[in-house]
Coordinates of N, CA and C in Angstrom, one line a residue:
Chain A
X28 N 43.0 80.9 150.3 CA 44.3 80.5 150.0 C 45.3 81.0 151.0
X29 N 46.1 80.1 151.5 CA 47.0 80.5 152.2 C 48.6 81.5 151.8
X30 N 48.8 82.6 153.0 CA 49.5 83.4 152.7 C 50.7 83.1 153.1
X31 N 51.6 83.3 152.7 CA 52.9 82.9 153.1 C 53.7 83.8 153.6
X32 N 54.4 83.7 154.3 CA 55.6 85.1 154.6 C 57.2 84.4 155.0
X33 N 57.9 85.3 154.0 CA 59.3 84.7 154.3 C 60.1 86.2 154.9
X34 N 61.5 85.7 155.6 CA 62.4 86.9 155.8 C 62.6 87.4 154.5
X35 N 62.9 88.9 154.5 CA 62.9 89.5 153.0 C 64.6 88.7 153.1
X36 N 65.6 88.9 153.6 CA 67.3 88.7 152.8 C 67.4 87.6 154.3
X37 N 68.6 86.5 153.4 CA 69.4 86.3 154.6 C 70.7 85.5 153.6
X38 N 71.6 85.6 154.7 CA 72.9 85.4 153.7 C 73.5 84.1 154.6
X39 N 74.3 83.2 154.0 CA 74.9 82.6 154.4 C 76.5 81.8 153.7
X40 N 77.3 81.5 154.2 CA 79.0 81.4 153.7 C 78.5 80.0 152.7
X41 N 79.5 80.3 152.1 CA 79.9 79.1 150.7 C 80.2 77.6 151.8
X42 N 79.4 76.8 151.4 CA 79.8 75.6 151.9 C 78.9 75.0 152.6
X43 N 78.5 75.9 153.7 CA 77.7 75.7 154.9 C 76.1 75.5 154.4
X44 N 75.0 75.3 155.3 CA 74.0 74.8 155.1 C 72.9 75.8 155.3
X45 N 72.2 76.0 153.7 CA 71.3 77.3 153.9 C 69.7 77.0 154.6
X46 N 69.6 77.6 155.5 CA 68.7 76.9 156.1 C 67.2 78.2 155.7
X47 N 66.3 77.9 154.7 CA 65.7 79.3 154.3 C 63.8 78.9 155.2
X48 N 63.0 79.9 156.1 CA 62.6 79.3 156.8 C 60.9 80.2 156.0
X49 N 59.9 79.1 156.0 CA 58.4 79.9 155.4 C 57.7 79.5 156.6
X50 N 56.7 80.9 156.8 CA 55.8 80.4 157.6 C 53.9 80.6 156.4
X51 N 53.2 79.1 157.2 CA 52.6 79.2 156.3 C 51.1 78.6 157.4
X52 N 50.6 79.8 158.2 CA 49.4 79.1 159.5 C 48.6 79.2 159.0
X53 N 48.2 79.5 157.9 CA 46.6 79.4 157.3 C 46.5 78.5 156.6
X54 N 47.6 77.6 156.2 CA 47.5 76.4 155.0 C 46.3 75.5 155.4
X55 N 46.0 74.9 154.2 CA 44.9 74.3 154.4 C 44.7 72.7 154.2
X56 N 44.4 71.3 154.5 CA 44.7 70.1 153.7 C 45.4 69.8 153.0
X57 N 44.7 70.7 151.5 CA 45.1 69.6 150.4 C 46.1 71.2 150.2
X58 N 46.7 71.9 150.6 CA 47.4 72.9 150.2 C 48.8 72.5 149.7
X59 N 49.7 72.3 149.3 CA 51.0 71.8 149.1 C 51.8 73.1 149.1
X60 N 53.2 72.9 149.9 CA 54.3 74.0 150.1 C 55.2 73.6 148.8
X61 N 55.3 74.5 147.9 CA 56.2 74.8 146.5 C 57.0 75.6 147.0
X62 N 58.7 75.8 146.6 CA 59.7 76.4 146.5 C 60.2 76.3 144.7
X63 N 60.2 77.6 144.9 CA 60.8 78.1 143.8 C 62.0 79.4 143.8
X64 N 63.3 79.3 142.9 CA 64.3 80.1 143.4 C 64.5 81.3 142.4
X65 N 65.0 82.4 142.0 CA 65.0 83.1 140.9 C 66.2 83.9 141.3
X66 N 67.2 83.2 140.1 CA 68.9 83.9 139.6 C 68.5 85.6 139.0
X67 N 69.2 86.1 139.5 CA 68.9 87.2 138.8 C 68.6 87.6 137.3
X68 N 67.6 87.6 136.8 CA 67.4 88.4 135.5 C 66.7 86.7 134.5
X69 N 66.3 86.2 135.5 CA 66.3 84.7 134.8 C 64.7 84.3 134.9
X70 N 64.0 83.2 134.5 CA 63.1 83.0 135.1 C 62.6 82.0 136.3
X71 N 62.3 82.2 137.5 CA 62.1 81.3 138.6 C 62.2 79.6 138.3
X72 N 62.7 78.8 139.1 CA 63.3 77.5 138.9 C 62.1 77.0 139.6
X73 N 62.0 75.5 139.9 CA 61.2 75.2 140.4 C 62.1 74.1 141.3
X74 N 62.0 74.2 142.2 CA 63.1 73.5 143.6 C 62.4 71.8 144.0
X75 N 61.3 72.2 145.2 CA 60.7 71.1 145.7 C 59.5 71.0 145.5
X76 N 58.7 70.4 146.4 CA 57.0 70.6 147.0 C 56.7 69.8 147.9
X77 N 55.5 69.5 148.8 CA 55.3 68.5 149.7 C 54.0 68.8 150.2
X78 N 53.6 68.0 150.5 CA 51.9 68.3 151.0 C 52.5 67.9 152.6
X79 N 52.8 67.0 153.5 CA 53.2 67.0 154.8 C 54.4 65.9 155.0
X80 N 55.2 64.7 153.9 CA 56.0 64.5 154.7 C 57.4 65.2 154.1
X81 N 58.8 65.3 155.0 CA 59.4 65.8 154.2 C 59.7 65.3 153.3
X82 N 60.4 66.0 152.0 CA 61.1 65.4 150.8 C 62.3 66.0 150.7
X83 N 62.9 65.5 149.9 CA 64.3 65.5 149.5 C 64.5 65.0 147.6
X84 N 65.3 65.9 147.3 CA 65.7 65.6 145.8 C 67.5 66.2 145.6
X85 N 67.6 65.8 144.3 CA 68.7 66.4 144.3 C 69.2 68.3 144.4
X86 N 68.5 68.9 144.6 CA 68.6 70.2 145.3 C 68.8 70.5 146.5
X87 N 67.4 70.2 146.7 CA 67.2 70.5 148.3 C 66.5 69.5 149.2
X88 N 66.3 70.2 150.0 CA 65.5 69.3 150.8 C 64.7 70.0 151.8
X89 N 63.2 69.1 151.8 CA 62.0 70.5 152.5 C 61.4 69.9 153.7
X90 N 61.4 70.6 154.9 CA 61.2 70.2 155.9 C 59.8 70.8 156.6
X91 N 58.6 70.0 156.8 CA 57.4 70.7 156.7 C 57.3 70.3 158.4
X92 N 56.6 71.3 159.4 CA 56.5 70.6 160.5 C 55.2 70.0 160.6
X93 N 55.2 69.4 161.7 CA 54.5 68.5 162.0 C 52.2 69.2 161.9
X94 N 52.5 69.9 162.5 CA 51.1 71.1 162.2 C 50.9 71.8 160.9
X95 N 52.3 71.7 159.8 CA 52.1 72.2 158.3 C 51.8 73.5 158.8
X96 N 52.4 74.5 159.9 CA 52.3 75.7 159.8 C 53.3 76.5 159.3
X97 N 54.6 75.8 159.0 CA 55.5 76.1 158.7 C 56.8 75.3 158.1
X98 N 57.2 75.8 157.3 CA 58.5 74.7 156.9 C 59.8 75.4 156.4
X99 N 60.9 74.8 156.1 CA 62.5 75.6 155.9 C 62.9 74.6 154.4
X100 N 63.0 75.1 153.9 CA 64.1 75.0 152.5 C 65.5 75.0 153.3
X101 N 65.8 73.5 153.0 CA 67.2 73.5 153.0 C 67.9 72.9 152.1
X102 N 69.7 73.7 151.8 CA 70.7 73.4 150.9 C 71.5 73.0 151.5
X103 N 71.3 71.6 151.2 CA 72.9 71.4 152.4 C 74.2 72.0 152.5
X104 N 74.5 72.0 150.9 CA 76.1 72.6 150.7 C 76.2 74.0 150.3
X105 N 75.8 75.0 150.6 CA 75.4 76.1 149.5 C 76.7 76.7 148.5
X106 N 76.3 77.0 147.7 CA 77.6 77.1 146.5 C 77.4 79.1 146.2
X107 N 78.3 79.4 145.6 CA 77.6 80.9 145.7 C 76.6 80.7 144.0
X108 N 76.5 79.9 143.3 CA 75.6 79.7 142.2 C 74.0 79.7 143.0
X109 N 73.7 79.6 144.3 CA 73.0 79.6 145.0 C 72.3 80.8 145.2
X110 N 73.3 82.1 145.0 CA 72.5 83.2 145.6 C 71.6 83.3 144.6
X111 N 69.9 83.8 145.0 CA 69.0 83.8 144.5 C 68.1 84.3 145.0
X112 N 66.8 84.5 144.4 CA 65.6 85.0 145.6 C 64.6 83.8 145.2
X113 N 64.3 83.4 146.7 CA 63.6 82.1 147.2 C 61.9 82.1 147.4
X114 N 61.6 81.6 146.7 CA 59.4 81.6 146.7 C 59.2 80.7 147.5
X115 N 58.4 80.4 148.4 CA 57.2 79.8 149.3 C 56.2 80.0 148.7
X116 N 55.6 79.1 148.3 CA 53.8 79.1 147.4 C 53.1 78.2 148.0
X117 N 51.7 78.4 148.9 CA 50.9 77.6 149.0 C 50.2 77.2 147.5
X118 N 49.9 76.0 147.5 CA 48.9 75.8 146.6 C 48.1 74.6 146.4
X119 N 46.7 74.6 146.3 CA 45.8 73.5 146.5 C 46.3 72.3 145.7
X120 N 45.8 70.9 145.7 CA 45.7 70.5 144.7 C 45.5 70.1 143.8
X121 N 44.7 70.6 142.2 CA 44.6 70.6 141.6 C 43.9 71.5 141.0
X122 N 42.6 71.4 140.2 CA 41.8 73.1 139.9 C 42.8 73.8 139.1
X123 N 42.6 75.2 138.6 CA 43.2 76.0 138.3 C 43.6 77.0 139.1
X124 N 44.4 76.7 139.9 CA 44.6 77.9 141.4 C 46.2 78.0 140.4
X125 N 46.2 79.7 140.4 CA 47.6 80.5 140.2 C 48.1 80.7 140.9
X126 N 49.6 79.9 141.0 CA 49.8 81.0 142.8 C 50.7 82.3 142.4
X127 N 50.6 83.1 143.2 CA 51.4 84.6 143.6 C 52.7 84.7 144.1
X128 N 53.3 84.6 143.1 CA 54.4 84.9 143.9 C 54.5 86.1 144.3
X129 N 55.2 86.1 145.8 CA 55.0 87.0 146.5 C 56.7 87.6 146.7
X130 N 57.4 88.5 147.4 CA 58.9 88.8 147.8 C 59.9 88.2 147.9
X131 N 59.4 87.0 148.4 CA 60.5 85.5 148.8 C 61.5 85.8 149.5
X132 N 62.9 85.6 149.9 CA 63.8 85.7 150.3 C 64.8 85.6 149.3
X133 N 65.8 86.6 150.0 CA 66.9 87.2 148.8 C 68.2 86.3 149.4
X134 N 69.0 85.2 148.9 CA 69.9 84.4 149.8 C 71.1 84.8 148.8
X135 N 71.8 85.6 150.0 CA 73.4 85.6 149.4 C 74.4 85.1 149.8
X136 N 75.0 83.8 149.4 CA 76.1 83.3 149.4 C 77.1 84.3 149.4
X137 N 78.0 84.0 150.4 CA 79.5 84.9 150.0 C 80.8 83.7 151.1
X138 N 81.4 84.0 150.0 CA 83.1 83.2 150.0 C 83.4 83.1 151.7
Chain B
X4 N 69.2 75.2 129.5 CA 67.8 75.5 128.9 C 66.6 74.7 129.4
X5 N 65.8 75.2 129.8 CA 64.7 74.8 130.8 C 63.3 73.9 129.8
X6 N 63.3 73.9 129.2 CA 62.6 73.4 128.2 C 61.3 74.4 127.5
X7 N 60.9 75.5 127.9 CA 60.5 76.8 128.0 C 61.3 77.6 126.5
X8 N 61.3 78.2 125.8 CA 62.7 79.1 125.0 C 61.2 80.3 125.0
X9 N 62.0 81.6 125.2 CA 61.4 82.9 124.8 C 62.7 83.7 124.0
X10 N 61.7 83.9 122.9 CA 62.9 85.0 121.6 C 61.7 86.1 121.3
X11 N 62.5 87.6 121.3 CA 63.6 87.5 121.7 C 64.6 87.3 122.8
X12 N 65.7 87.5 123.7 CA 66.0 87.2 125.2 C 66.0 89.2 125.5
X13 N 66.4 89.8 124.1 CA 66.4 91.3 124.7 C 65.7 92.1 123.7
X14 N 64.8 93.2 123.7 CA 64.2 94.1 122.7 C 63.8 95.5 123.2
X15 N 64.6 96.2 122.4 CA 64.6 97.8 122.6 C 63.3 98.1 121.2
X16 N 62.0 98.6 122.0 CA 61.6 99.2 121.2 C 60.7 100.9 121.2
X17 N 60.6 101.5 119.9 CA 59.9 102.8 120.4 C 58.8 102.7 121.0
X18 N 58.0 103.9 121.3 CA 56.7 103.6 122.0 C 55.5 103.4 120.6
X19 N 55.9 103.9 119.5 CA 55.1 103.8 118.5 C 55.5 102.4 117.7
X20 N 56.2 101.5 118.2 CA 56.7 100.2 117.5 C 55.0 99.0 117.5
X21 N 55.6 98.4 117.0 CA 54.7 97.0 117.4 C 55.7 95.6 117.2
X22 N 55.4 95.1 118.0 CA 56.7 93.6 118.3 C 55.9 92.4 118.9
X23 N 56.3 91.7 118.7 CA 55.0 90.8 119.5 C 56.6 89.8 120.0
X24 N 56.5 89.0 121.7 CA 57.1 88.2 122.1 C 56.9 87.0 121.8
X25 N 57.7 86.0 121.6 CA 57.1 84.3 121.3 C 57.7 83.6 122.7
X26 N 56.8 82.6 122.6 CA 56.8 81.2 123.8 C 56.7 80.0 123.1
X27 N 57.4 79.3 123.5 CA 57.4 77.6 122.8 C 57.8 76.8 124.1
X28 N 57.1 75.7 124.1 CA 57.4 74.7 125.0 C 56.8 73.2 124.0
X29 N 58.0 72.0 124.6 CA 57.4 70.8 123.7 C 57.5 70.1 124.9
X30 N 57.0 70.4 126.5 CA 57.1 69.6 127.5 C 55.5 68.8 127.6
X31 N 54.5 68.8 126.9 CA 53.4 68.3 126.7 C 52.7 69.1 128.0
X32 N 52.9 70.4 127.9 CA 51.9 71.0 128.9 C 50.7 71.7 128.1
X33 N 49.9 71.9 129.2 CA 48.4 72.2 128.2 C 47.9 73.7 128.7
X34 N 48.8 74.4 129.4 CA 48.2 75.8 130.0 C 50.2 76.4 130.2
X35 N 49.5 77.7 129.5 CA 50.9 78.5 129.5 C 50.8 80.0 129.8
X36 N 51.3 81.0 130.7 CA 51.3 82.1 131.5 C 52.3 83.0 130.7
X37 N 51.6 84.5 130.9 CA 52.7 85.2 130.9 C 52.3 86.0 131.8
X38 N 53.7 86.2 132.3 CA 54.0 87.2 134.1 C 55.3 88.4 133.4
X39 N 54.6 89.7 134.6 CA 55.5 90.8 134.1 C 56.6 90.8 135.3
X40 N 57.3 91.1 135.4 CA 58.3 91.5 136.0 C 59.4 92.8 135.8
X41 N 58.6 93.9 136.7 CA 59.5 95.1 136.9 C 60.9 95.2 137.7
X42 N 61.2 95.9 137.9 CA 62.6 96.4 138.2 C 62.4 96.3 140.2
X43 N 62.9 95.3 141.2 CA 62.4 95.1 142.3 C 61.3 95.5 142.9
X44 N 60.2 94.3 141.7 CA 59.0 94.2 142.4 C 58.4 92.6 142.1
X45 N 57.8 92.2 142.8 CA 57.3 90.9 142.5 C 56.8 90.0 141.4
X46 N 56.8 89.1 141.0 CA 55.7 88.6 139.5 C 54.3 89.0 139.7
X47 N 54.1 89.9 138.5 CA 52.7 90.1 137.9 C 52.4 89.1 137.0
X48 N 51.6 88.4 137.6 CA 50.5 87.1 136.8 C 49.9 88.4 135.4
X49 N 50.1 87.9 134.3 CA 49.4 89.1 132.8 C 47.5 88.2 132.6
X50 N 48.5 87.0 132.0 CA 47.3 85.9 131.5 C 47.8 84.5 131.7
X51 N 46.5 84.1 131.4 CA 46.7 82.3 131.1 C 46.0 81.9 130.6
X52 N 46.7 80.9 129.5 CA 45.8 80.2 128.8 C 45.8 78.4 129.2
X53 N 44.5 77.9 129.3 CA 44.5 76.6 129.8 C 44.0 75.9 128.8
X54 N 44.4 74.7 127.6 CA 43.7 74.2 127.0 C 43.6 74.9 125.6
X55 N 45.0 76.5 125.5 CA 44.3 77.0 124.3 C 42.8 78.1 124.6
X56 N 42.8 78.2 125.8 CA 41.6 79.2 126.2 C 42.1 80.3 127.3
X57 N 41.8 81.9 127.2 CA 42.1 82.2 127.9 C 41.5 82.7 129.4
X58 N 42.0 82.4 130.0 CA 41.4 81.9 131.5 C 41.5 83.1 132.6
X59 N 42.4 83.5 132.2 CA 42.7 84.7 132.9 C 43.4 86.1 132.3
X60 N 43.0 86.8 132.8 CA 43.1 88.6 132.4 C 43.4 89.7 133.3
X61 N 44.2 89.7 134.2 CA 44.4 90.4 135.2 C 44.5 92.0 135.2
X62 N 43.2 92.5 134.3 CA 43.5 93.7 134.0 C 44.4 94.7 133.2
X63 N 45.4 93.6 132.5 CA 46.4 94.5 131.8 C 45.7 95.2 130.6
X64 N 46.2 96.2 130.4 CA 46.3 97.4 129.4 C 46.2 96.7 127.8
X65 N 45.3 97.4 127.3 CA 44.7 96.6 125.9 C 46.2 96.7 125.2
X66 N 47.3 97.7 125.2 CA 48.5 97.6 124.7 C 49.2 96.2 124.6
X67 N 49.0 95.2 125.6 CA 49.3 93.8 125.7 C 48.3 93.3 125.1
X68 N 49.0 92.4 123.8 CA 47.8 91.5 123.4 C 48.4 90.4 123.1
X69 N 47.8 88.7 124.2 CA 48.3 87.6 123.8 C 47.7 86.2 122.9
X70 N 48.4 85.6 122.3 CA 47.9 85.0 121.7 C 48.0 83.5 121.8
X71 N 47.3 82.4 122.0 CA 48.0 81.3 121.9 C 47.2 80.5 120.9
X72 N 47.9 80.1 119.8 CA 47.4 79.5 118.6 C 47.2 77.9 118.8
X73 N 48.0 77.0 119.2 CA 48.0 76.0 119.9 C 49.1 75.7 121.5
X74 N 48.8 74.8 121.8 CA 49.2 74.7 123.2 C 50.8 74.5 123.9
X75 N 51.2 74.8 122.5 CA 53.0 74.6 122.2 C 53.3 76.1 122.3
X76 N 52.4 77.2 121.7 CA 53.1 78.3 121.1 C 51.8 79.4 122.0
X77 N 52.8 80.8 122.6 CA 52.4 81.9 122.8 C 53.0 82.8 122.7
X78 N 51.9 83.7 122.1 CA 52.8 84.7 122.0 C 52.1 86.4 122.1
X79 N 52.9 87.3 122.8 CA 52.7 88.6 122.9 C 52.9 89.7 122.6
X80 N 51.7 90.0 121.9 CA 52.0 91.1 120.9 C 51.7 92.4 121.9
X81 N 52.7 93.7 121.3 CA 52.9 94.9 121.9 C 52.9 96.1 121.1
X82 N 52.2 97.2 121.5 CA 52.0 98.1 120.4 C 51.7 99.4 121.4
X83 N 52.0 100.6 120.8 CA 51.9 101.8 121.1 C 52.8 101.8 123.2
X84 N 53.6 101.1 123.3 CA 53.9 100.6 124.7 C 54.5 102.3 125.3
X85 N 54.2 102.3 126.8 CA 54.9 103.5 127.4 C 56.4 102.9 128.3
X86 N 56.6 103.9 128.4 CA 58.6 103.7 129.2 C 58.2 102.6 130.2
X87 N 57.1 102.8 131.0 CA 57.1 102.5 132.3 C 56.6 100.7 132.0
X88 N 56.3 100.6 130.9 CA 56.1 98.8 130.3 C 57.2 98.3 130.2
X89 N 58.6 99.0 130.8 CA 60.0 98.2 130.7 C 60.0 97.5 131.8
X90 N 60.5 96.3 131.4 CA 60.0 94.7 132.5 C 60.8 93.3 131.5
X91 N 61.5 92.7 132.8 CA 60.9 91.1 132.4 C 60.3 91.0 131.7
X92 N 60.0 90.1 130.8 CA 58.3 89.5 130.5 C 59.0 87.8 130.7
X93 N 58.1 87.5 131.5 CA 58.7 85.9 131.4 C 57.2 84.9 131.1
X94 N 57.6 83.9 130.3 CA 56.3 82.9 130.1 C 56.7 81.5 130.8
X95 N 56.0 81.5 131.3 CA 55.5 79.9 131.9 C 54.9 78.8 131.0
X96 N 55.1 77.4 131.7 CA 53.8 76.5 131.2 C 53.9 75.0 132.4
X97 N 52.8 74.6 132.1 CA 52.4 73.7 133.2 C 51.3 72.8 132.7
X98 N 51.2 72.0 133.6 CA 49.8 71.1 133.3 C 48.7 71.8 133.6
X99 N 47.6 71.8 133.2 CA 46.4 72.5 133.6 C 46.2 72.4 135.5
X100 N 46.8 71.1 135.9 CA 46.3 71.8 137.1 C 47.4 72.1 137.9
X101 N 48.6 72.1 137.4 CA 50.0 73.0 138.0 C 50.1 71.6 138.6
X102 N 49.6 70.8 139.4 CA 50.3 70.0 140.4 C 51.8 69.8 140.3
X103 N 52.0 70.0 139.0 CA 53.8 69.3 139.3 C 54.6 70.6 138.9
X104 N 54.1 71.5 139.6 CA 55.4 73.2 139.3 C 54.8 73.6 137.8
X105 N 55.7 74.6 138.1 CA 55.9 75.4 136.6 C 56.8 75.7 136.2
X106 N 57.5 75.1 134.8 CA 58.7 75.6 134.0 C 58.4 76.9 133.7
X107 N 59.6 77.8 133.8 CA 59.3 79.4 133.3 C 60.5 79.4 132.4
X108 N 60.9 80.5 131.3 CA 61.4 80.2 130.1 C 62.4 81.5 131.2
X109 N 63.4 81.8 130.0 CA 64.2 82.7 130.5 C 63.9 84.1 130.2
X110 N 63.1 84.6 129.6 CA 62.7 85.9 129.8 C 62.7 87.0 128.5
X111 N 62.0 87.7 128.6 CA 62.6 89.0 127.4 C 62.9 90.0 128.1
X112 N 63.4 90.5 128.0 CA 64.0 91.7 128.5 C 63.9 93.1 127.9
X113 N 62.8 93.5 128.1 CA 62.3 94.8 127.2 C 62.5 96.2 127.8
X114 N 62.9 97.0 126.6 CA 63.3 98.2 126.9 C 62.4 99.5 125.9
X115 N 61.5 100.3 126.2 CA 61.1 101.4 125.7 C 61.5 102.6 125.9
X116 N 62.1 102.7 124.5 CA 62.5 104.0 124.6 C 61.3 105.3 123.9

């Protein structure tokens, strides 16, 4: 299973574009990159996903590179409703594979 | 509301109490989680049930006992609990094989005194 690693915090101003960055070199094929966000005291949201091309929805938008070693969650507009702590999940597809959430990244919006 | 609901959302209980947590989902998912969540530390995966069966047991403390009667409803019963069992408890649910994420409910928020 591949491991993921994010920056533990990064902050960015109200308005501007959150650019949140996962690196993920052990992923595998059929692995798919999940984002998920968690408001404080809440239970984790579930954002995007993508096996390799990017996607886009009304949240965000996921940008996987070209080698699937790595990819960035981006917000275009960030709102401060945004500050949150952000998951990177590898996970196969299908089977019963659990993924772990692991530390994610802590994104604080400020005015 | 995420389609997920956990009641109670908060519960202060002794260590000698017994309380059990409920989960309900009517998103037609067939496997449902509960994960612990302490005070800045990561999700602990507890259990999962897939199908109404439980699939997974990550070593938690016979104190945690969960139940899932059909594929709508789970729920976590708790008994003789110590201070240090104060956490989140949040439940999930999903399709058996996750492909399309996991809804997670908004949480209980437990407190032992």
């Amino acid at each position: 299973d591949a491991k993921t690693t994010q920056p533990p915090s990064m902050d960015c101003a109200e308005g501007r574009a959150a650019n949140l960055p996962c690196n993920h070199s052990t992923i595998s094929g059929n692995e798919y990159v999940y984002w998920y966000r968690q408001i404080h005291s809440q239970g984790p949201q579930y954002i995007i996903h993508g096996l390799k091309n990017n996607e886009t929805n009304e949240m965000a938008s996921l940008i996987i590179t070209e080698d699937r070693k790595s990819s960035t969650l981006i917000l275009p507009h960030a709102t401060l409703r945004d500050t949150a702590v952000y998951y990177c999940i590898a996970k196969p597809s299908g089977g019963s594979y659990i993924p772990t959430f692991g530390r994610g990244t802590s994104l604080i919006v400020h005015p | 509301e995420t389609g997920v609901t956990q009641t109670p959302r908060h519960l202060v209980m002794g260590m000698t109490n017994k309380k059990s947590l409920k989960c309900e989902q009517h998103l037609g998912h067939n496997a449902m989680y509960w994960y612990k969540q302490s005070a800045k530390k990561p999700l602990e995966l507890m259990f999962v049930y897939s199908l109404e069966e439980r699939v997974e047991n990550n070593s938690v403390p016979s104190r945690f006992s969960p139940e899932c009667p059909n594929s709508s409803h789970l729920f976590l019963h708790l008994h003789t609990l110590q201070p240090e069992d104060s956490a989140l408890y949040l439940c999930a649910s999903s399709l058996s094989d996750g492909n399309y994420g996991y809804t997670f409910g908004s949480g209980t928020r437990l407190t032992v005194v």
